[in-house]
Short mmCIF file of C-alpha atoms in Angstrom, two decimals:
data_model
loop_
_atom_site.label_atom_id
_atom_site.label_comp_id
_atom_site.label_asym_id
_atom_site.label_seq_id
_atom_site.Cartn_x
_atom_site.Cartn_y
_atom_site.Cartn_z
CA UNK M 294 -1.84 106.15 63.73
CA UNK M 295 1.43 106.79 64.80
CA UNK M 296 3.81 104.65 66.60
CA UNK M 297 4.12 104.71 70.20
CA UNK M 298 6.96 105.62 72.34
CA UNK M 299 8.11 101.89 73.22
CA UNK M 300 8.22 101.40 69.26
CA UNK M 301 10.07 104.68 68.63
CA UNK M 302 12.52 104.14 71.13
CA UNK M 303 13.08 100.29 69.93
CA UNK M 304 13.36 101.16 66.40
CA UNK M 305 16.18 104.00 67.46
CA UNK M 306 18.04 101.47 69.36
CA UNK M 307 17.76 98.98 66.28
CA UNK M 308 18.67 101.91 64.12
CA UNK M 309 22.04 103.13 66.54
CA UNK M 310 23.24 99.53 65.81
CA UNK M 311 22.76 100.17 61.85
CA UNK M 312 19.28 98.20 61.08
CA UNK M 313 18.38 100.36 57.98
CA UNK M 314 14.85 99.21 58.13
CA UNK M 315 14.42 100.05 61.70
CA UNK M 316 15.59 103.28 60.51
CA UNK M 317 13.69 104.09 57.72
CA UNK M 318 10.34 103.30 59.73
CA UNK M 319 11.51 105.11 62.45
CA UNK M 320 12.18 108.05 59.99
CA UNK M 321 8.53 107.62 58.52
CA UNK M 322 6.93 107.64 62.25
CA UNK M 323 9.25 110.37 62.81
CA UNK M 324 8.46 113.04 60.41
CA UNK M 325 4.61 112.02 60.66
CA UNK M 326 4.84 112.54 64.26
CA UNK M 327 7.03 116.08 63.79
CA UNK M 328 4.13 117.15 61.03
CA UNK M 329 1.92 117.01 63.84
CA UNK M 330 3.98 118.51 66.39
CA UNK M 331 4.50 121.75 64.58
CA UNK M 332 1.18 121.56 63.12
CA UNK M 333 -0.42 124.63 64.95
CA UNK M 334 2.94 126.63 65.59
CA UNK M 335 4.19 127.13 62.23
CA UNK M 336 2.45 128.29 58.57
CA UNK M 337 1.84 125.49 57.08
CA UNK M 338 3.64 126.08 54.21
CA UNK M 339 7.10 125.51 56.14
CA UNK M 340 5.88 122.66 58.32
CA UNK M 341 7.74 119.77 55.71
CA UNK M 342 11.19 121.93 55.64
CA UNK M 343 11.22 122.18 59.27
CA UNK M 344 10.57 118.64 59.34
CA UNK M 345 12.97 118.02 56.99
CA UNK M 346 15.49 119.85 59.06
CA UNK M 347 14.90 117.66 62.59
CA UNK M 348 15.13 114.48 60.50
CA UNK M 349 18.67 115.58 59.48
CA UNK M 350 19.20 116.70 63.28
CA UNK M 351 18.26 113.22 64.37
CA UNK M 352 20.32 111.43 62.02
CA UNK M 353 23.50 113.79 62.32
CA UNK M 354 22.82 113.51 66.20
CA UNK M 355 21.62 109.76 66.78
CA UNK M 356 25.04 108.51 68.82
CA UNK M 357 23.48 111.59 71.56
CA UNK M 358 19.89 109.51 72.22
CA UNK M 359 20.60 107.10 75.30
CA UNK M 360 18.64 103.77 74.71
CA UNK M 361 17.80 103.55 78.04
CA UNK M 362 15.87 106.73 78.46
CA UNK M 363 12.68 107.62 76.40
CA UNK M 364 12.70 108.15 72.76
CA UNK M 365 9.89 111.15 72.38
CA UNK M 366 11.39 113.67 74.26
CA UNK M 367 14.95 113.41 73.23
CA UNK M 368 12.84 113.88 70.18
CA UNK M 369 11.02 116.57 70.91
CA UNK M 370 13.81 118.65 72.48
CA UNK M 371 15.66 118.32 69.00
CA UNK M 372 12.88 120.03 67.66
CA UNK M 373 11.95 122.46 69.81
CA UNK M 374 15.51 123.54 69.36
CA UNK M 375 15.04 123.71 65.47
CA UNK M 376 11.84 125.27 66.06
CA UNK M 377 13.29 127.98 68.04
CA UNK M 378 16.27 128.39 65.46
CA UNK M 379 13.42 128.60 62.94
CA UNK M 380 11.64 131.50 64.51
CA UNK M 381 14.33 133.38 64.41
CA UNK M 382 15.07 133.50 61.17
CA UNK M 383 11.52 133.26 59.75
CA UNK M 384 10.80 136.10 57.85
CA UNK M 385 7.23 137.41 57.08
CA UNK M 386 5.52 135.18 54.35
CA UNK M 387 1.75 136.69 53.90
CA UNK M 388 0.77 133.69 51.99
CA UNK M 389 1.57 131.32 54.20
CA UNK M 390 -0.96 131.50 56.62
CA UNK M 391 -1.33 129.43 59.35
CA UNK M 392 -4.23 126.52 58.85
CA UNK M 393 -6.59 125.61 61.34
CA UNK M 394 -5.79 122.05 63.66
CA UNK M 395 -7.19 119.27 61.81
CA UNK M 396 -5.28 116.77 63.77
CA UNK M 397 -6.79 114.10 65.64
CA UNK M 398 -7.40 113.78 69.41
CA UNK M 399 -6.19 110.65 70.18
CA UNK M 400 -4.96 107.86 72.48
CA UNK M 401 -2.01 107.58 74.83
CA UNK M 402 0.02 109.78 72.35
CA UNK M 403 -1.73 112.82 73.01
CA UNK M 404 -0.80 112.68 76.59
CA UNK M 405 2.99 112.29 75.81
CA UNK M 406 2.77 114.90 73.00
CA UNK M 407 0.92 117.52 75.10
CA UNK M 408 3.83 117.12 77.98
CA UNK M 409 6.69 117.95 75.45
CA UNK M 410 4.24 120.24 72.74
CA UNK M 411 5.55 123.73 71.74
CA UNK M 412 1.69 125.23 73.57
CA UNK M 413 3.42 123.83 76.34
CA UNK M 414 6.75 125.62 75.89
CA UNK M 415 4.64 128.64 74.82
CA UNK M 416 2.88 128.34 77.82
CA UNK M 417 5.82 129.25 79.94
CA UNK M 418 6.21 132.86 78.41
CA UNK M 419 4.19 135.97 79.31
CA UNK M 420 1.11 136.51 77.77
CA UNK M 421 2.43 139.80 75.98
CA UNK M 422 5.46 138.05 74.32
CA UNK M 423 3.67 135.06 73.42
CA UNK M 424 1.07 136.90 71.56
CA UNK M 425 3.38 139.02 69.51
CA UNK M 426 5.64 136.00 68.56
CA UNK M 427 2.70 134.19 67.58
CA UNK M 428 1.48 136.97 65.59
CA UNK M 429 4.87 137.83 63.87
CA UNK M 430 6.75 134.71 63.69
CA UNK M 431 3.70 132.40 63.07
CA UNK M 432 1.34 133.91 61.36
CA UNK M 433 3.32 136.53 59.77
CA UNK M 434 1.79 139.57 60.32
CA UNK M 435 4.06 142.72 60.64
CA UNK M 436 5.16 144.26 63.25
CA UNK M 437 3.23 147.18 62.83
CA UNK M 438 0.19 144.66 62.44
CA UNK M 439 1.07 142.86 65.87
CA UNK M 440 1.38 146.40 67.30
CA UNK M 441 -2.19 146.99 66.15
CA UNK M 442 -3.72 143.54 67.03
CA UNK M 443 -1.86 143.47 70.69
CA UNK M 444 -2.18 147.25 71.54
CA UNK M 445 1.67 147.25 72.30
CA UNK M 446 3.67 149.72 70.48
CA UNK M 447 6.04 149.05 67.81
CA UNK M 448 9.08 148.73 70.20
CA UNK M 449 7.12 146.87 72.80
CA UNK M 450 6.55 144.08 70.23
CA UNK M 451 10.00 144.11 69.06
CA UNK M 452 11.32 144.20 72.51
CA UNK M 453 8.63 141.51 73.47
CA UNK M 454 10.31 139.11 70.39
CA UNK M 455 13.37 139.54 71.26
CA UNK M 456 12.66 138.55 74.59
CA UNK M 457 10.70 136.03 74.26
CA UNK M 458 12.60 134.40 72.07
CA UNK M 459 15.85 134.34 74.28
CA UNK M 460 13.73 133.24 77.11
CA UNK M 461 12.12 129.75 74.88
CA UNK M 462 15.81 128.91 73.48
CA UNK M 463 16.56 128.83 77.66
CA UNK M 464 13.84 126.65 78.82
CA UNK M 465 13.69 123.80 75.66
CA UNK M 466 14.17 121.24 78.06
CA UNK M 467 13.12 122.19 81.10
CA UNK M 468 9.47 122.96 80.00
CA UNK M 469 7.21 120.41 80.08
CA UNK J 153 3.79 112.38 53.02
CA UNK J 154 5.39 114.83 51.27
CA UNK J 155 7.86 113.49 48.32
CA UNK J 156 11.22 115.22 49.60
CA UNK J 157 10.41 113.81 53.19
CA UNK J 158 9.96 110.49 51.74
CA UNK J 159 13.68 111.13 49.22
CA UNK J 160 15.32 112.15 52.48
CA UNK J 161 14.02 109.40 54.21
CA UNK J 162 15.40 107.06 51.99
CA UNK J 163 18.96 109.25 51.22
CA UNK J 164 19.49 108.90 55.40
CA UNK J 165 18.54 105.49 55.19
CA UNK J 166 20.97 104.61 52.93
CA UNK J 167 23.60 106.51 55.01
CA UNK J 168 23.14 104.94 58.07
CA UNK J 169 26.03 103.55 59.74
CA UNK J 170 26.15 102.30 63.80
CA UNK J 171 27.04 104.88 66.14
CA UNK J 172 28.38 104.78 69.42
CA UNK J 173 26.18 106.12 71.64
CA UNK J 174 26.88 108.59 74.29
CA UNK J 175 26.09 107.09 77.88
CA UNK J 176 26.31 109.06 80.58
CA UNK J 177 29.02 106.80 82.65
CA UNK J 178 31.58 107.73 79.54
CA UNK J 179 30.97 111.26 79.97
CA UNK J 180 31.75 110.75 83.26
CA UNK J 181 34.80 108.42 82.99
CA UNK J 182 35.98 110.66 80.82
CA UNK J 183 35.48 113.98 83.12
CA UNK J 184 37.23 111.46 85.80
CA UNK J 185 40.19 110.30 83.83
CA UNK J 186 40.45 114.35 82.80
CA UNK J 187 40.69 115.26 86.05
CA UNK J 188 43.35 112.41 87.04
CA UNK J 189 45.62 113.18 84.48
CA UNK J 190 45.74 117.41 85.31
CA UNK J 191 46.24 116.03 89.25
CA UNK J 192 48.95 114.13 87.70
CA UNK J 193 50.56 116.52 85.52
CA UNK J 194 50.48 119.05 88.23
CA UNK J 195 52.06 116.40 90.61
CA UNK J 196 54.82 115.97 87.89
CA UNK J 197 55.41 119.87 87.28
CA UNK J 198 54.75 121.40 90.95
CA UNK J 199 54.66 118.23 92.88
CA UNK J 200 51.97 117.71 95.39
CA UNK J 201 51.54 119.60 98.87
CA UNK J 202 52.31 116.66 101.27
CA UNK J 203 51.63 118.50 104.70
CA UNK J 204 48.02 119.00 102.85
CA UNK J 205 47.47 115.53 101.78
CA UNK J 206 48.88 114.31 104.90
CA UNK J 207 46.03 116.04 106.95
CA UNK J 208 48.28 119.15 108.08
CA UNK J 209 46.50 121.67 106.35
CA UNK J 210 44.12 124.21 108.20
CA UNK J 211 40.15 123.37 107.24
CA UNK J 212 39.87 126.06 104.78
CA UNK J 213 42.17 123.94 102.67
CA UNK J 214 39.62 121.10 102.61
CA UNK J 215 36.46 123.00 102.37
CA UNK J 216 37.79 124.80 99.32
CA UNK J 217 38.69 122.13 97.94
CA UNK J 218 35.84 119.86 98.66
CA UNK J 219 33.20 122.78 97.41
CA UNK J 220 35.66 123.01 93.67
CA UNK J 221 35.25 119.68 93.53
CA UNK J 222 31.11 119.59 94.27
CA UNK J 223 31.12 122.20 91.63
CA UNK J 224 33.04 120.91 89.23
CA UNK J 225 31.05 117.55 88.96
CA UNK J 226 28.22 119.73 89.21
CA UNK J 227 28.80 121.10 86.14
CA UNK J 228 30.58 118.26 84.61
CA UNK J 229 27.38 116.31 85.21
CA UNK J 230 25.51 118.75 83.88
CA UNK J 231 27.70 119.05 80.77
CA UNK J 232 27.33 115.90 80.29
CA UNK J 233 23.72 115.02 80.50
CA UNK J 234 23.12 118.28 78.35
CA UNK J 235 24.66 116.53 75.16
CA UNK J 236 21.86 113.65 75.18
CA UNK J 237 18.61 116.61 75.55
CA UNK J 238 15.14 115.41 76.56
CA UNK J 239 11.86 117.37 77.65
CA UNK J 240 12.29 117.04 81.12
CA UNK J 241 15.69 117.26 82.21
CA UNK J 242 16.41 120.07 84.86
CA UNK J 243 20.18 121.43 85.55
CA UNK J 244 20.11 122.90 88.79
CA UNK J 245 22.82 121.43 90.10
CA UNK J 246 25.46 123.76 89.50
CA UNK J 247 23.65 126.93 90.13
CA UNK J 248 22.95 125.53 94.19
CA UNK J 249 26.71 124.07 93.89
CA UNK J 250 27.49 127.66 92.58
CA UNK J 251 26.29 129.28 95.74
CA UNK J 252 27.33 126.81 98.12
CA UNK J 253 30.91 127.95 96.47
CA UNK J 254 30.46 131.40 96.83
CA UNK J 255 30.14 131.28 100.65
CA UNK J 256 34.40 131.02 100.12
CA UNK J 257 34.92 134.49 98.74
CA UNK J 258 32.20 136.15 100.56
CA UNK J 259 34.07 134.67 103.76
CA UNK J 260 37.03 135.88 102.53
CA UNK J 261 35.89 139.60 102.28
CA UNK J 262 34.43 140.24 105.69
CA UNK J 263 37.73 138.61 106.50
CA UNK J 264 39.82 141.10 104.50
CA UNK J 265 37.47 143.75 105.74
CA UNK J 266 37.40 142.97 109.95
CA UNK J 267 41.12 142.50 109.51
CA UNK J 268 41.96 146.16 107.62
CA UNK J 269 43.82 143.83 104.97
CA UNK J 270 47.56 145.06 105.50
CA UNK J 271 48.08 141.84 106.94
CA UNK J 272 46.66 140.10 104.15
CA UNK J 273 48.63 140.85 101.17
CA UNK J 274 48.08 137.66 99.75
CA UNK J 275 45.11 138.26 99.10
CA UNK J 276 44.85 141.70 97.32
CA UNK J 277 45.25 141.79 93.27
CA UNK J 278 49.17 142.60 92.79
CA UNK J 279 50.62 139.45 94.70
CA UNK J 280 52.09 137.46 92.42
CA UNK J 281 51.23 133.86 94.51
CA UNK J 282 47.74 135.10 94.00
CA UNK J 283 48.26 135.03 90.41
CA UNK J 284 49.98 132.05 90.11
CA UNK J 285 47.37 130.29 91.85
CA UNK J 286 44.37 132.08 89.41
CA UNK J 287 45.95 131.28 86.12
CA UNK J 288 47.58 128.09 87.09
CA UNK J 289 44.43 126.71 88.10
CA UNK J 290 42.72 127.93 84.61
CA UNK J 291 46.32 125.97 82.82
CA UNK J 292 45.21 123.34 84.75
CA UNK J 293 41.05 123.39 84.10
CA UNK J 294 41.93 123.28 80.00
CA UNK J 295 41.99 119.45 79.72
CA UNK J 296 38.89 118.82 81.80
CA UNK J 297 37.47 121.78 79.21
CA UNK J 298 38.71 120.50 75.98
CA UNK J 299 37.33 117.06 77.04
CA UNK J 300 34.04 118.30 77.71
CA UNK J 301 33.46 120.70 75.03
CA UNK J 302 34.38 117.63 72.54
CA UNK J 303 31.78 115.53 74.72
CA UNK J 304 29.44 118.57 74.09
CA UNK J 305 30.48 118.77 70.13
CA UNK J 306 29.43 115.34 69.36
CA UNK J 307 26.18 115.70 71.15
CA UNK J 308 23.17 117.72 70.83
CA UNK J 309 22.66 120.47 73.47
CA UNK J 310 20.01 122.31 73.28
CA UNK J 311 20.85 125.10 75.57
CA UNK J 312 24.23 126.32 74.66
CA UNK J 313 24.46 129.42 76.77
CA UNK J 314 23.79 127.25 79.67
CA UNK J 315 26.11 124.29 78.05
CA UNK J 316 28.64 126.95 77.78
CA UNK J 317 28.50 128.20 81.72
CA UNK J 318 28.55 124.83 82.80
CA UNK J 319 31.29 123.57 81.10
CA UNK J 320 33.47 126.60 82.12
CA UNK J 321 32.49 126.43 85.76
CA UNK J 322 32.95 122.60 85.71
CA UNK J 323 36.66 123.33 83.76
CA UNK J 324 37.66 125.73 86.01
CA UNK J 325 36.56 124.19 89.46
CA UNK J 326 38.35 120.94 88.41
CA UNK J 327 41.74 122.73 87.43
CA UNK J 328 41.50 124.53 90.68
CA UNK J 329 41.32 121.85 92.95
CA UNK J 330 43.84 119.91 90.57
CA UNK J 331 46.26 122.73 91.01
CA UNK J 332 45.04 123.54 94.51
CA UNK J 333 46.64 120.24 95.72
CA UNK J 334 50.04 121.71 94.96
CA UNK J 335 49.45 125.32 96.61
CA UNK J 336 50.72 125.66 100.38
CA UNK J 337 49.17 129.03 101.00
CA UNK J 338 45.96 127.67 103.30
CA UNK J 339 44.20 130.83 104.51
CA UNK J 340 40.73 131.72 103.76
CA UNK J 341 41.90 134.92 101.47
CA UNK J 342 44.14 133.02 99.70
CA UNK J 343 41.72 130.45 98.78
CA UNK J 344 38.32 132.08 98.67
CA UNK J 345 39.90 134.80 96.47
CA UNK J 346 42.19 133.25 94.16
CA UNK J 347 41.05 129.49 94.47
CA UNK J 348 37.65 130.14 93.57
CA UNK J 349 38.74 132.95 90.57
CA UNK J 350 39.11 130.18 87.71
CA UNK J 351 35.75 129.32 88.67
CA UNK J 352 34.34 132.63 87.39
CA UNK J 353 36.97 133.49 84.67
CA UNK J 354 36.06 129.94 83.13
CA UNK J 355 32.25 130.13 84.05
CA UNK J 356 32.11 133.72 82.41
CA UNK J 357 34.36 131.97 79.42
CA UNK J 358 32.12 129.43 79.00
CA UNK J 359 28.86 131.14 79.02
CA UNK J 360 30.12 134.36 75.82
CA UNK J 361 32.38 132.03 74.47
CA UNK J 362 31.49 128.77 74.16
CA UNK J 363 27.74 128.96 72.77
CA UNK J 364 28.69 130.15 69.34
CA UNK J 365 30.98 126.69 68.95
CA UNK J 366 28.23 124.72 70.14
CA UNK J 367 25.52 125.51 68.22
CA UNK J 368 24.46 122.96 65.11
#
């Protein structure tokens, strides 16, 4: 069970203030909350540095989350950022191969996490550049491979990436 | 969990000192008092336009000015709620604010262009009031710019390119009507050409510029 947005967002403003054990429960909630969040849009293999990475993006950006706003998606904006940054740079890893959802369905959280989820970024691109991205930068096929699996050519794909990619970094908080 | 989240967990922890966090009334205080002090130092270099201030002016001096200073907290606003992200937030507002501005130049061509624009040498590139006005408005736009891009530094934005525009349209829009207060020239060419130009030098600044400084 992870904790809910009231707690989050109380344990952030005990935290800004310099409660270390606010923080480091916060932290815990936090990175079990992120594992979750990039569950089914990374390999799983880099799920705990991309984690890693947020939690280090929260810390070195804490003074920016305004107490008297919700916690999650300030949150979740942070990482969609990272997440974006991270699909850009991910290179193809054929052993890391994406694992099947294994996540629970449950609660109030689900709601909140579905409004700010990366499906739900994903959801705003076209179906052609979604696909490729997901089958180059997330699953790590080549792009040869995606060209094959989508029936786009070889350019199409990379153009497809490219663009799809500029068009998620645009939208990271305005998709929800 | 995974051991290294747990060892980072702990090494943050450890570092954790109280921050002051960024409210969106300080951004804005701080766009204010940025905007005060160029209207000030332009008072102090060019001195003000007193027929302007004094209501003397034709309208096209107050509806320029009015629409630079819509778009500049516009943008400012938008600057500044950018720095504190969250799933949700929209920034519209300067891209309507944008438009509503560009009415000002548009008016200002199919006035150059009913008029044959011999009378209007003002207004065509070479004039060296025109000029004056364009660059002195950008001198003028670099505190509100400086102040915002540090706002921007210390938070988180999430959208640089768009962080980027909107600080540069907010900069320049600011220094122009900050500078514009000084400028006697009143006609619509004047001002929808060389008024609104800071506007796009800065916004077009901002957007190729900025983004690779504001990126973390």
């Amino acid at each position: 069970m992870i904790a809910d947005e009231a707690t989050m967002a109380r344990l952030m403003t005990a935290a800004q203030k310099g409660d270390r054990q606010s923080y480091t429960v916060l932290l815990d909630e936090a990175s079990k909350w992120l594992a979750r969040f990039f569950a089914r849009k990374l390999p799983h293999g880099q799920v705990d540095d991309l984690v890693q990475e947020v939690l280090l993006a929260i810390h070195n950006k804490r003074a920016s989350y305004d107490a008297g706003r919700p916690f999650i998606p300030w949150m979740a904006a942070i990482a969609r950022y990272r997440w974006v940054d991270h699909l850009r740079k991910v290179y193809r890893a054929e052993e890391d191969q994406l694992e099947d959802w294994d996540g629970s369905e449950d609660s109030d959280e689900e709601a909140v996490g579905a409004r700010v989820s990366l499906d739900r970024l994903f959801g705003y691109l076209p179906e052609k550049q979604a696909e490729v991205i997901e089958l180059v930068k997330i699953e790590g096929h080549s792009i040869r491979e995606a060209a094959n699996l989508s029936g786009q050519t070889e350019s199409a794909v990379k153009v497809n990436i490219h663009r799809g990619l500029k068009k998620l970094a645009a939208i990271i908080e305005e998709a929800e | 969990m995974n051991p290294a989240n747990l060892e980072l967990i702990d090494q943050l922890s450890e570092d954790l000192t109280p921050v002051r966090t960024m409210k969106f009334h300080d951004g804005l205080l701080m766009a204010v008092t940025a905007l005060v002090a160029s209207v000030l130092i332009v008072a102090f270099v060019n001195g003000l336009w007193q027929a302007g201030l004094a209501g003397q002016a034709s309208p096209y001096f107050y509806i320029t000015n009015a629409l630079l200073l819509a778009v500049g907290f516009a943008g400012a606003t938008s600057v500044i709620t950018m720095a504190s992200p969250r799933v949700g937030n929209r920034h519209d507002g300067p891209r309507w604010a944008m438009a509503m501005l560009g009415v000002m130049p548009v008016a200002a061509l199919i006035t150059l262009l009913a008029q044959g624009g011999s009378e209007h040498a003002s207004a065509i590139p070479g004039d060296p009031h025109a000029f004056k006005c364009a660059l002195s408005g950008m001198a003028a736009g670099t505190l509100t710019a400086f102040v915002l891009f540090a706002w921007l530094r210390r938070g988180a934005p999430v959208s640089p390119n768009a962080a980027g525009l909107h600080l540069g349209v907010a900069a320049g829009a600011l220094g122009s009507v900050a500078y514009g207060l000084s400028c006697p020239i009143d006609g619509v060419l004047h001002l929808g050409f060389w008024h609104v130009a800071p506007v796009l030098i800065f916004g077009l600044a901002g957007r190729f510029i900025a983004p690779r400084f504001l990126r973390w």
